[in-house]
Coordinates of C-alpha atoms in Angstrom, one line a residue:
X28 CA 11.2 -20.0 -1.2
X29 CA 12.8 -23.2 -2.4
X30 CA 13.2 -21.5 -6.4
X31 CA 14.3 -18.3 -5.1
X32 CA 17.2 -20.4 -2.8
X33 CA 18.1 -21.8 -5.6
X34 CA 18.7 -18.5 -7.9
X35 CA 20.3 -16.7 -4.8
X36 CA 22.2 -19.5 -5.1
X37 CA 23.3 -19.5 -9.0
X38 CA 23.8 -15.7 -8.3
X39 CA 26.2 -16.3 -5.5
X40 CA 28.1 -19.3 -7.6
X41 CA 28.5 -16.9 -10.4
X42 CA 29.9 -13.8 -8.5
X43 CA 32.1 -15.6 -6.3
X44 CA 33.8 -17.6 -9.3
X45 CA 34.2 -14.5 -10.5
X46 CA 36.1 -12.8 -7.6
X47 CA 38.8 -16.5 -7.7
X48 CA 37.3 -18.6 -4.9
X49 CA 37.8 -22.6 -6.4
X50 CA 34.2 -23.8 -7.5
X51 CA 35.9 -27.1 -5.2
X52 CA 34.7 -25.0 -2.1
X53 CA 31.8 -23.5 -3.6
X54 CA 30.3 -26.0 -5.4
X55 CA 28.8 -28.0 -1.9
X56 CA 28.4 -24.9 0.0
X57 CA 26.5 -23.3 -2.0
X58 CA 23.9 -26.9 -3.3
X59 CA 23.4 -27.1 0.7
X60 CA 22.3 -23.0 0.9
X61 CA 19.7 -23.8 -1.8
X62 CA 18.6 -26.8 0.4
X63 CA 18.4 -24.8 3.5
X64 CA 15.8 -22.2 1.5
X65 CA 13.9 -25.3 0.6
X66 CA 13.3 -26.1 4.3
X67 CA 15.5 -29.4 4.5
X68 CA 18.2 -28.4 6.8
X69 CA 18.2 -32.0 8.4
X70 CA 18.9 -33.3 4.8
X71 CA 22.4 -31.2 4.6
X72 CA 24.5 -34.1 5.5
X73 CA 23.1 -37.0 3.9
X74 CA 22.5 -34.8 0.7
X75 CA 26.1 -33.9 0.8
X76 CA 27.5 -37.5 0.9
X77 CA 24.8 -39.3 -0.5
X78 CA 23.2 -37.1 -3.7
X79 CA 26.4 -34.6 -4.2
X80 CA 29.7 -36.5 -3.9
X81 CA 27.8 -40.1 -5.7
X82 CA 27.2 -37.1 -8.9
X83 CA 30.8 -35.7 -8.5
X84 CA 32.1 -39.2 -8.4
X85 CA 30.2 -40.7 -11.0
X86 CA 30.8 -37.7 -13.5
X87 CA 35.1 -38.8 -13.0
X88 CA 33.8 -42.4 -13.2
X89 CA 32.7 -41.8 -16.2
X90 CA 35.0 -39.0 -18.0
X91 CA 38.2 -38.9 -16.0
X92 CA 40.2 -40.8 -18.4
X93 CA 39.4 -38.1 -21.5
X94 CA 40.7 -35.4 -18.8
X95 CA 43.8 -37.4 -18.3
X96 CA 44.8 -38.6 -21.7
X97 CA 43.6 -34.8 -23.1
X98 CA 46.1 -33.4 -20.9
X99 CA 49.0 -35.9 -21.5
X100 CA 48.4 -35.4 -24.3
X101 CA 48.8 -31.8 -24.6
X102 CA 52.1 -31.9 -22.7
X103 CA 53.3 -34.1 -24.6
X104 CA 52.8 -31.9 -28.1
X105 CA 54.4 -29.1 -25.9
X106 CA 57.5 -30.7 -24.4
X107 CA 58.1 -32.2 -27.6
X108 CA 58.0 -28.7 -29.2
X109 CA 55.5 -30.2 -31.7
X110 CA 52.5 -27.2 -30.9
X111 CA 55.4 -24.7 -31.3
X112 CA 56.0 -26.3 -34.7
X113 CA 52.6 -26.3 -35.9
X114 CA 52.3 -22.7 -35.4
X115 CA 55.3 -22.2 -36.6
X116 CA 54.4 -23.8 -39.8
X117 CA 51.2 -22.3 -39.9
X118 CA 52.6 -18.9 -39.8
X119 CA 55.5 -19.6 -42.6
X120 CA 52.4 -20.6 -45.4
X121 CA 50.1 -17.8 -44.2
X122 CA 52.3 -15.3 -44.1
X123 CA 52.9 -13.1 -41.1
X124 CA 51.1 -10.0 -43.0
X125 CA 48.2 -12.7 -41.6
X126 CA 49.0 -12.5 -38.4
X127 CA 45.1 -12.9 -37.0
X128 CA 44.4 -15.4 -39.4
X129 CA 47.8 -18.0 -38.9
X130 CA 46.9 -17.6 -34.8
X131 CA 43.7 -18.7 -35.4
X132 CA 44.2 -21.3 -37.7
X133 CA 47.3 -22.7 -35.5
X134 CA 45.3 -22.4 -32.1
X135 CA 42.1 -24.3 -34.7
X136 CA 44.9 -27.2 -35.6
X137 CA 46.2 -27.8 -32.4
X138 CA 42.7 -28.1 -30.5
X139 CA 40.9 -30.4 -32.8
X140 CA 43.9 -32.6 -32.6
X141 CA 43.1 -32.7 -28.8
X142 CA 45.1 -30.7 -27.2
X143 CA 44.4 -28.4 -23.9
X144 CA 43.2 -24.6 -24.8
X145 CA 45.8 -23.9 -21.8
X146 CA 48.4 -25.7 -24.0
X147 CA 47.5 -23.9 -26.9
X148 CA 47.3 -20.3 -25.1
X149 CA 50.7 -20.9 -23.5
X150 CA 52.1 -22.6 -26.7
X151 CA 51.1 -20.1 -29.1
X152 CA 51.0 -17.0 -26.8
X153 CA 54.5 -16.1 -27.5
X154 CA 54.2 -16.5 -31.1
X155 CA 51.4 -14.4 -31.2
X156 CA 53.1 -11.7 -29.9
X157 CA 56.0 -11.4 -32.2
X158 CA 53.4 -11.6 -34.8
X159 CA 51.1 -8.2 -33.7
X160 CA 54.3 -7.0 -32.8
X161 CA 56.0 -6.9 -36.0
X162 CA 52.7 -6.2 -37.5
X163 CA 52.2 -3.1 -35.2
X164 CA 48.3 -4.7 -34.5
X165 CA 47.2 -3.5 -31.1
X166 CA 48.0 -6.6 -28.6
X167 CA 44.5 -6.3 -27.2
X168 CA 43.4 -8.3 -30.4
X169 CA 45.7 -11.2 -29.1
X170 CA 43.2 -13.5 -26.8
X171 CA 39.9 -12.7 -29.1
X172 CA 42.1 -14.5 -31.6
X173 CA 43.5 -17.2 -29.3
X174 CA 39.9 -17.8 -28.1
X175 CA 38.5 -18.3 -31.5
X176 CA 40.5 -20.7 -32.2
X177 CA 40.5 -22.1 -29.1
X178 CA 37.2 -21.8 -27.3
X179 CA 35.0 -22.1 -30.3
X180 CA 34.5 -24.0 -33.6
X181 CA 37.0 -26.6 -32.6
X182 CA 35.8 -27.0 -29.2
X183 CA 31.8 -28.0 -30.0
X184 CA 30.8 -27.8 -33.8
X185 CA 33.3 -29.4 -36.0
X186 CA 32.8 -33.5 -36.4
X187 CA 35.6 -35.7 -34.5
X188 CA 36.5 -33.3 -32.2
X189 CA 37.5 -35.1 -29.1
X190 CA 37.1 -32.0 -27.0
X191 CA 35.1 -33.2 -23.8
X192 CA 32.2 -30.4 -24.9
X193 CA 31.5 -33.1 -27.7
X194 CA 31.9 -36.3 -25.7
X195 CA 29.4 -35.2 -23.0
X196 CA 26.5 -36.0 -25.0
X197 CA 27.5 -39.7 -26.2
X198 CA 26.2 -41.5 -23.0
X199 CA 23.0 -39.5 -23.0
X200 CA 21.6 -40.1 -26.8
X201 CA 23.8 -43.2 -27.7
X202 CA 26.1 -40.9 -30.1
X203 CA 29.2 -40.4 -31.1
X204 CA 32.0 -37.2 -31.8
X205 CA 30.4 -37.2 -35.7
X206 CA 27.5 -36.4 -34.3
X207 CA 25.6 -34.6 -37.6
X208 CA 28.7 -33.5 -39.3
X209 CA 27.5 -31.6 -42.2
X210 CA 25.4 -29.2 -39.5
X211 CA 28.8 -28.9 -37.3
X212 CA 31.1 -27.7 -40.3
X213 CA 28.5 -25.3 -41.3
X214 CA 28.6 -24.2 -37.7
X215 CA 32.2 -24.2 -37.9
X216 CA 32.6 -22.2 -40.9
X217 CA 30.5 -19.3 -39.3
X218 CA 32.1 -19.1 -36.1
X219 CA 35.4 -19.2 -38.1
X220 CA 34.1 -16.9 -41.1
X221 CA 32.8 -14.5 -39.0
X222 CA 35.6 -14.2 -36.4
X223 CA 38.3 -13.5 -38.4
X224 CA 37.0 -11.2 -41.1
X225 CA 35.7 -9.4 -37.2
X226 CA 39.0 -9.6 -35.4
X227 CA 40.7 -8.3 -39.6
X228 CA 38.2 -5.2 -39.5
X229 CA 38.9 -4.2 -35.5
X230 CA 42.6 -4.5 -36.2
X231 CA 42.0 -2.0 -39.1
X232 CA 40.2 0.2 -37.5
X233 CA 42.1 0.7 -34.3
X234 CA 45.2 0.7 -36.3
X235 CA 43.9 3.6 -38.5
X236 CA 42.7 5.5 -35.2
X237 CA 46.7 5.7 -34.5
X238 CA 47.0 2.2 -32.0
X239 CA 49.8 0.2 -32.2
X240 CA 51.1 -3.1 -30.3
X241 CA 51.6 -0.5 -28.0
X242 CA 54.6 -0.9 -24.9
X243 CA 53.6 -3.8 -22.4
X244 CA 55.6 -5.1 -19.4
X245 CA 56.6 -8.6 -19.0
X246 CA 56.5 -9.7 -22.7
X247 CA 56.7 -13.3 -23.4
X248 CA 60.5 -14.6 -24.0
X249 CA 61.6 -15.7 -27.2
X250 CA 61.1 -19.6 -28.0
X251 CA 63.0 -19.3 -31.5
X252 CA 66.1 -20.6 -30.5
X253 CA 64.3 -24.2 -29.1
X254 CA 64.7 -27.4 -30.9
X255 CA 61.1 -28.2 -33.0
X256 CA 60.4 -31.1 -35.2
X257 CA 59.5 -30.6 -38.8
X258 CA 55.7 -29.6 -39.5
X259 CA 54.3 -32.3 -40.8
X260 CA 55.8 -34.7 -38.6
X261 CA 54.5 -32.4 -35.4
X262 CA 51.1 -32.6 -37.5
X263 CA 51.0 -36.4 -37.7
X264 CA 49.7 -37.1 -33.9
X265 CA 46.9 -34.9 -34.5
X266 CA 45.9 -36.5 -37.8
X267 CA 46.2 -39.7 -35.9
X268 CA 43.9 -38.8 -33.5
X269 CA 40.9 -37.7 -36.1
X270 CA 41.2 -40.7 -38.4
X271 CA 41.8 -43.1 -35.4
X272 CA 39.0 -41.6 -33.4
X273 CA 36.3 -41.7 -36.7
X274 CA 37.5 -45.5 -37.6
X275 CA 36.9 -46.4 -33.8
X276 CA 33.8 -44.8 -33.5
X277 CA 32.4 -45.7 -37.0
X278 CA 33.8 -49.3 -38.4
X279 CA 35.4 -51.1 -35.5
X280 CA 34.1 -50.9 -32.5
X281 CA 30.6 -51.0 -33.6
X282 CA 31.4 -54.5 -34.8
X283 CA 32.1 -56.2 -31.5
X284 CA 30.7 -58.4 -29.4
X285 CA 29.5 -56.1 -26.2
X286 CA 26.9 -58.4 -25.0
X287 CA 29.0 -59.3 -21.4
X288 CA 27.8 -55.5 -21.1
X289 CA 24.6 -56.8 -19.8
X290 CA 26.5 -58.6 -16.9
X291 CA 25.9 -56.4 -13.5
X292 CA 29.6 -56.0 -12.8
X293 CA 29.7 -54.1 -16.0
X294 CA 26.9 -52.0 -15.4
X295 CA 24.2 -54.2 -16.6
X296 CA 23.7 -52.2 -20.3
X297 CA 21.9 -53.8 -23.2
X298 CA 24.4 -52.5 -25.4
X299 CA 27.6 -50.1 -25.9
X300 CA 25.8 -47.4 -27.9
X301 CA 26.5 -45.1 -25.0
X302 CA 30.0 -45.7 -24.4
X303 CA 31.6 -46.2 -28.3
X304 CA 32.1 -42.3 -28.7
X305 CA 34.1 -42.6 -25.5
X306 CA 36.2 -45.1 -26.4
X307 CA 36.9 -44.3 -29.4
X308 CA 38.7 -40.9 -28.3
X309 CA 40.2 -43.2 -25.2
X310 CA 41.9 -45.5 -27.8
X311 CA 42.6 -42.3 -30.5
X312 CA 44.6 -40.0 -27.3
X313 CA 46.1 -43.3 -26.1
X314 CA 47.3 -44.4 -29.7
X315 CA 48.6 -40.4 -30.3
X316 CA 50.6 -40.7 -27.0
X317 CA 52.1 -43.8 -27.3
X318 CA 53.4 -42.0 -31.3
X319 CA 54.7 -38.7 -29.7
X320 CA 56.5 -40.8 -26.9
X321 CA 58.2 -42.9 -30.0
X322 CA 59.0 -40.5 -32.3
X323 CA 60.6 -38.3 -30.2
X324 CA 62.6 -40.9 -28.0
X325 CA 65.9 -38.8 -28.4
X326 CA 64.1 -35.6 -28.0
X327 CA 63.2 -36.0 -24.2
X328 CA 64.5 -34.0 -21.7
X329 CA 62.7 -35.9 -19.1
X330 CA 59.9 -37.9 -20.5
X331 CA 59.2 -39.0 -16.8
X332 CA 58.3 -35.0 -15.6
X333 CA 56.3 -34.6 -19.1
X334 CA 54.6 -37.7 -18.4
X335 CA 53.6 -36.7 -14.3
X336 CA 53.3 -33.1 -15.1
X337 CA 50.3 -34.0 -17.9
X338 CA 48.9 -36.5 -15.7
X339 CA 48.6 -34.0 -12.7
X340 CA 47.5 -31.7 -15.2
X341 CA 43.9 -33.3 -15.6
X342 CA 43.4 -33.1 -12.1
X343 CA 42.0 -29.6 -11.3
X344 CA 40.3 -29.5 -14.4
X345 CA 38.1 -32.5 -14.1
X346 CA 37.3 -32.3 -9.5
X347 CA 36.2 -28.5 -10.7
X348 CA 33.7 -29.7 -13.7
X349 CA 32.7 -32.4 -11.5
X350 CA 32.0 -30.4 -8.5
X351 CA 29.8 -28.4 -10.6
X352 CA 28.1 -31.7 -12.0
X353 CA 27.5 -32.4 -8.6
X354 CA 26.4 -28.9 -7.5
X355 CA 23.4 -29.3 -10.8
X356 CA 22.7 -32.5 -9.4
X357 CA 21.5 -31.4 -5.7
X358 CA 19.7 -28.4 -7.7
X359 CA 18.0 -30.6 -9.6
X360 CA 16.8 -33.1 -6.6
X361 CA 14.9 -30.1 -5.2
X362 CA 11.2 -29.3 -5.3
X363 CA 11.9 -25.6 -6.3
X364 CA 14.0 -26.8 -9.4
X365 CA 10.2 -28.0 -10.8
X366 CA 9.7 -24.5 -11.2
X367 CA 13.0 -23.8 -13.5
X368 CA 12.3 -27.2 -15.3
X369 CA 8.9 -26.3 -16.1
X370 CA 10.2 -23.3 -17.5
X371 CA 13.0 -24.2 -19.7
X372 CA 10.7 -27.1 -21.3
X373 CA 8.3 -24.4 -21.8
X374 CA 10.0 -21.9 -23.5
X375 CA 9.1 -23.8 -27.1
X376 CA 7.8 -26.4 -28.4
X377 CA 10.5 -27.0 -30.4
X378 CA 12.6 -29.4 -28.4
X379 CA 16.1 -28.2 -30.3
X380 CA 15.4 -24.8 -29.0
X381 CA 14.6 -25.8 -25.0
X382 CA 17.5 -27.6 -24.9
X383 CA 19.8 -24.9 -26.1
X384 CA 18.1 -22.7 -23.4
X385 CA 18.6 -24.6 -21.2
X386 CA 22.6 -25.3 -21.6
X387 CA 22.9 -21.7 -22.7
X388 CA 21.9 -20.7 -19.2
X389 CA 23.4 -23.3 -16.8
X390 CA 26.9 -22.8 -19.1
X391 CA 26.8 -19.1 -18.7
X392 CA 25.6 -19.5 -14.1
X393 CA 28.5 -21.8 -13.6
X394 CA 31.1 -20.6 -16.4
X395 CA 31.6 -23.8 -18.2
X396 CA 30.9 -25.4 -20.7
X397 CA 31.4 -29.0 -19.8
X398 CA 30.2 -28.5 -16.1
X399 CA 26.9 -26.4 -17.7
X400 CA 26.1 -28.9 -20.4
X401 CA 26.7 -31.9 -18.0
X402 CA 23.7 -30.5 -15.4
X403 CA 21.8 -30.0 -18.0
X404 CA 21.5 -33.2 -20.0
X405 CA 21.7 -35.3 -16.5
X406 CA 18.8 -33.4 -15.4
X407 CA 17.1 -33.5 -18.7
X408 CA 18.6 -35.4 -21.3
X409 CA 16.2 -38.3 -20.9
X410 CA 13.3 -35.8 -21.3
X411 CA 14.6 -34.3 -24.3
X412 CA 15.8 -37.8 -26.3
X413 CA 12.1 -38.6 -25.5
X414 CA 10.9 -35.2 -27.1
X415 CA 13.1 -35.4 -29.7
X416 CA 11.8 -39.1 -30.5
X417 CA 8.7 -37.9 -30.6
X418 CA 9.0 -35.1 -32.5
X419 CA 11.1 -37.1 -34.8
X420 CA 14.7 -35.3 -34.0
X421 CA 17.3 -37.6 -34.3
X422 CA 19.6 -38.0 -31.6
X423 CA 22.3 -36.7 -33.5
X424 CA 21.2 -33.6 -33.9
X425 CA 20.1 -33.4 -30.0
X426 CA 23.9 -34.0 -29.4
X427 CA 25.2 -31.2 -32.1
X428 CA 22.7 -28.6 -30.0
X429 CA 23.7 -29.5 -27.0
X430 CA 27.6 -29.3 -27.6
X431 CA 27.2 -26.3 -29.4
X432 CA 25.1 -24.5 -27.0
X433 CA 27.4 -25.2 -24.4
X434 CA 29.9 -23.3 -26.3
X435 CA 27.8 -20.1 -26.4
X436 CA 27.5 -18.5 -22.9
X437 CA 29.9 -20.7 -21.2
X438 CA 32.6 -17.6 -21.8
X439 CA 31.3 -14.9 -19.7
X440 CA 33.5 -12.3 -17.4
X441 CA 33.6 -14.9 -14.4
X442 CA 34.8 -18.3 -16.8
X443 CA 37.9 -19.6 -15.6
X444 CA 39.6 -20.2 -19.1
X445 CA 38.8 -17.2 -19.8
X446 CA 40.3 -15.9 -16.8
X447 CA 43.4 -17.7 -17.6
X448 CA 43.9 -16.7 -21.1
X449 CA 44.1 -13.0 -20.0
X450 CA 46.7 -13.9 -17.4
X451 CA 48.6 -16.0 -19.9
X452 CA 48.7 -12.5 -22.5
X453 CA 48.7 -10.5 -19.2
X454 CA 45.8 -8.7 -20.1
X455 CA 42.9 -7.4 -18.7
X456 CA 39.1 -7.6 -19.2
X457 CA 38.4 -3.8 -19.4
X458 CA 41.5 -4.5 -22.4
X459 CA 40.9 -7.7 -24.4
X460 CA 37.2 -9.3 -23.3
X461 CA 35.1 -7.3 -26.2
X462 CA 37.1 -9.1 -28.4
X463 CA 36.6 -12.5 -26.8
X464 CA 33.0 -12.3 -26.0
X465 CA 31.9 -11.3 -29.6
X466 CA 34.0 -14.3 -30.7
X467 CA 33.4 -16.6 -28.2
X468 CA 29.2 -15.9 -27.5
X469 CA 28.0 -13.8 -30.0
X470 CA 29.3 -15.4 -33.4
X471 CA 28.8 -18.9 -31.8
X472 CA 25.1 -18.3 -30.6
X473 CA 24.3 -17.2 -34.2
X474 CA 25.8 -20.3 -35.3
X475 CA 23.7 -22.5 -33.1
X476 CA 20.2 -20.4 -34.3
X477 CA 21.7 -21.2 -38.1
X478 CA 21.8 -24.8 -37.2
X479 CA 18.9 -25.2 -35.0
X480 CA 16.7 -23.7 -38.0
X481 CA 18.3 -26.2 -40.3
X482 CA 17.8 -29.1 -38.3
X483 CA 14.4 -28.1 -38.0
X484 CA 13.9 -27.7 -41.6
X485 CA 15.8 -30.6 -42.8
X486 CA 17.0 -32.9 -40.0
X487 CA 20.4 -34.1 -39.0
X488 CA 22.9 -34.3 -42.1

């Protein structure tokens, strides 16, 4: 009873995401139905406070200032019309008779900088659209390209990335965001490869069946006439947050003294392995903030509403990832989760391949990638660094699985950027969500078997 409480309710958390009801409210409702299948019912409240909200809590302890400085960060590129002029640029040196490839490419610039995939869809939306317009390619093609760019290769394979799908891991195998680069720009190059020569062929195709852009209501208003900075100097935050993040991570902050760590007020740790790869994207957003703030002084409408709206910005994204963090956690404190456990470990021997299960399947139940890969590795991440010791796997290669595989199944019907996206293109899923799934789970997924299967054969490089 206890296992089939818990997959009632998975099944319930998925569907009723789906239908728009905040995972905020579902999230403890539903970890305290699974408990009342496992015949605890006198456990509801002291689970609630005591095992749910210390998991939630912890999980914004621990990540809440990547949310925040992500999405000041975003805002910031926005309001300073910097994103604008990145994919502005991007289009001029593509050319527009490119119109699948410059959206990708501008959505790929602007995320691995760091900034928000809701950014980038509003951002580059409108851009997008004058594009396939003047191009006559169908708009339906407009989110499967926004979403490769967005959602994919930038989000969990390339190195550096300081997307929270690749910061997730540090704490749990003592890594950082350049986790085995050479494995993630393989990755990358697939999931980029693949998408656009995909997207290029169904634009062809539908285009030679007689579709156009076709006549939409409520098209996106024309941001031309806006003030933008020059490309390059709308580029150099985002270079400033790679090279500061890699210099952080890999020759400073590896040098200090962290031996107060051990002290109990600071959590009593041996060492800062676990936290470098955080602060090193802390001190590369904060650095990248503190350069769009200066070099745009004059350019501020009102740097104090930028500043507040990016902060508030972080706020639903992060109490909805850890809701679900703290949803996996009261799943995973009951007995009927043995049985799942026992499952995933068993599905190979191959440590690499039960751990991409395993965030393949709680990304795709609670629609995200962050909240999916989180329950996964604090339920078993321990378990699989020890596997992956054993079976001599370097932790580096643990992390590039498990940020990738988050990436995979995360993007179903019922995910909530997903969701968004369509609304931003005003678009529907019976229109536009072929395009993104085959981007977004099926090239990734083959990805992630190309680099699981080099791993195996040749370790982390």
């Amino acid at each position: 009873m206890g296992t089939l409480g818990i997959l009632i309710s998975l099944a319930l958390l998925m569907y009723l995401a789906y239908r728009g009801i905040n995972v905020l409210i579902l999230a403890p409702l539903l970890a305290l139905l699974a408990l009342l299948f496992s015949g605890e019912a006198a456990m509801l409240l002291p689970t609630y406070t005591q095992v749910f909200m210390k998991a939630m809590g912890g999980y914004v302890i621990q990540f809440f200032p990547l949310f925040l400085l992500g999405a000041l960060f975003g805002k910031l590129m926005d309001d300073s019309g910097s994103a604008r002029a990145i994919a502005h640029g991007i289009v001029a040196k593509v050319g527009s008779q490119r119109a699948i490839l410059a959206i990708v490419l501008a959505c790929g610039i602007l995320t691995y900088g760091g900034v928000s995939l809701f950014v980038v869809a509003f951002a580059v939306y409108p851009i997008g659209a004058a594009l396939f317009r003047e191009a006559g390619i169908p708009k339906r093609l407009i989110p499967g390209a926004i979403a490769l760019g967005s959602f994919t290769f930038t989000m969990t394979a390339l190195p550096g990335t300081p997307a929270i799908q690749n910061a997730i891991p540090n704490p749990f195998f003592g890594t950082d965001a350049f986790a085995a680069p050479g494995l993630g720009l393989i990755a990358g190059l697939i999931m980029f490869g693949l998408g656009t020569w995909w997207l290029s062929a169904q634009a062809r195709k539908l285009m030679a069946a007689g579709e156009g852009y076709g006549t939409h209501r409520d098209e996106p208003e024309s941001q031309d006439g806006l003030p933008i900075p020059g490309f390059w100097l709308a580029l150099l935050p985002i270079v400033l947050v790679i090279v500061l993040n890699f210099i952080m991570a890999k020759l400073f902050l590896p040098t200090l003294d962290t031996s107060y760590l051990a002290k109990p007020e600071y959590g009593g740790l041996q060492d800062a392995k676990s936290l470098i790869g955080i602060w090193a994207i802390i001190v590369a957003l904060t650095a990248a903030c503190l350069l769009l703030i200066g070099m745009h002084w004059k350019r501020w409408l009102d740097l104090k509403k930028s500043i507040n709206e990016g902060a508030f910005g972080s706020m639903l994204p992060i109490l909805n990832t850890a809701s679900e963090v703290g949803y996996g956690t009261v799943i995973a404190s009951l007995a009927g989760f043995i049985v799942i456990r026992d499952f995933v470990l068993g599905v190979s021997s191959n440590p690499l391949i039960s751990e991409a299960v395993a965030v393949n399947i709680l990304a795709g139940i609670t629609g995200s990638a962050s909240g999916g890969m989180s329950i996964a590795l604090k339920t078993l991440g321990e378990q699989y660094l020890a596997l992956g010791t054993a079976a001599g796997i370097s932790p580096e290669l643990l992390h590039r699985v498990a940020a990738m595989a988050s990436g995979c199944m995360d993007t179903l019907p019922h995910n909530g950027a997903v969701i968004s996206l369509l609304a931003i293109c005003k678009l529907t899923h019976r229109e536009s969500y072929k395009f993104i799934f085959v981007n977004t789970v099926a090239f990734p997924l083959l990805a992630l078997v190309v680099v699981i299967t080099l791993g195996t054969l040749f370790g982390s490089f």
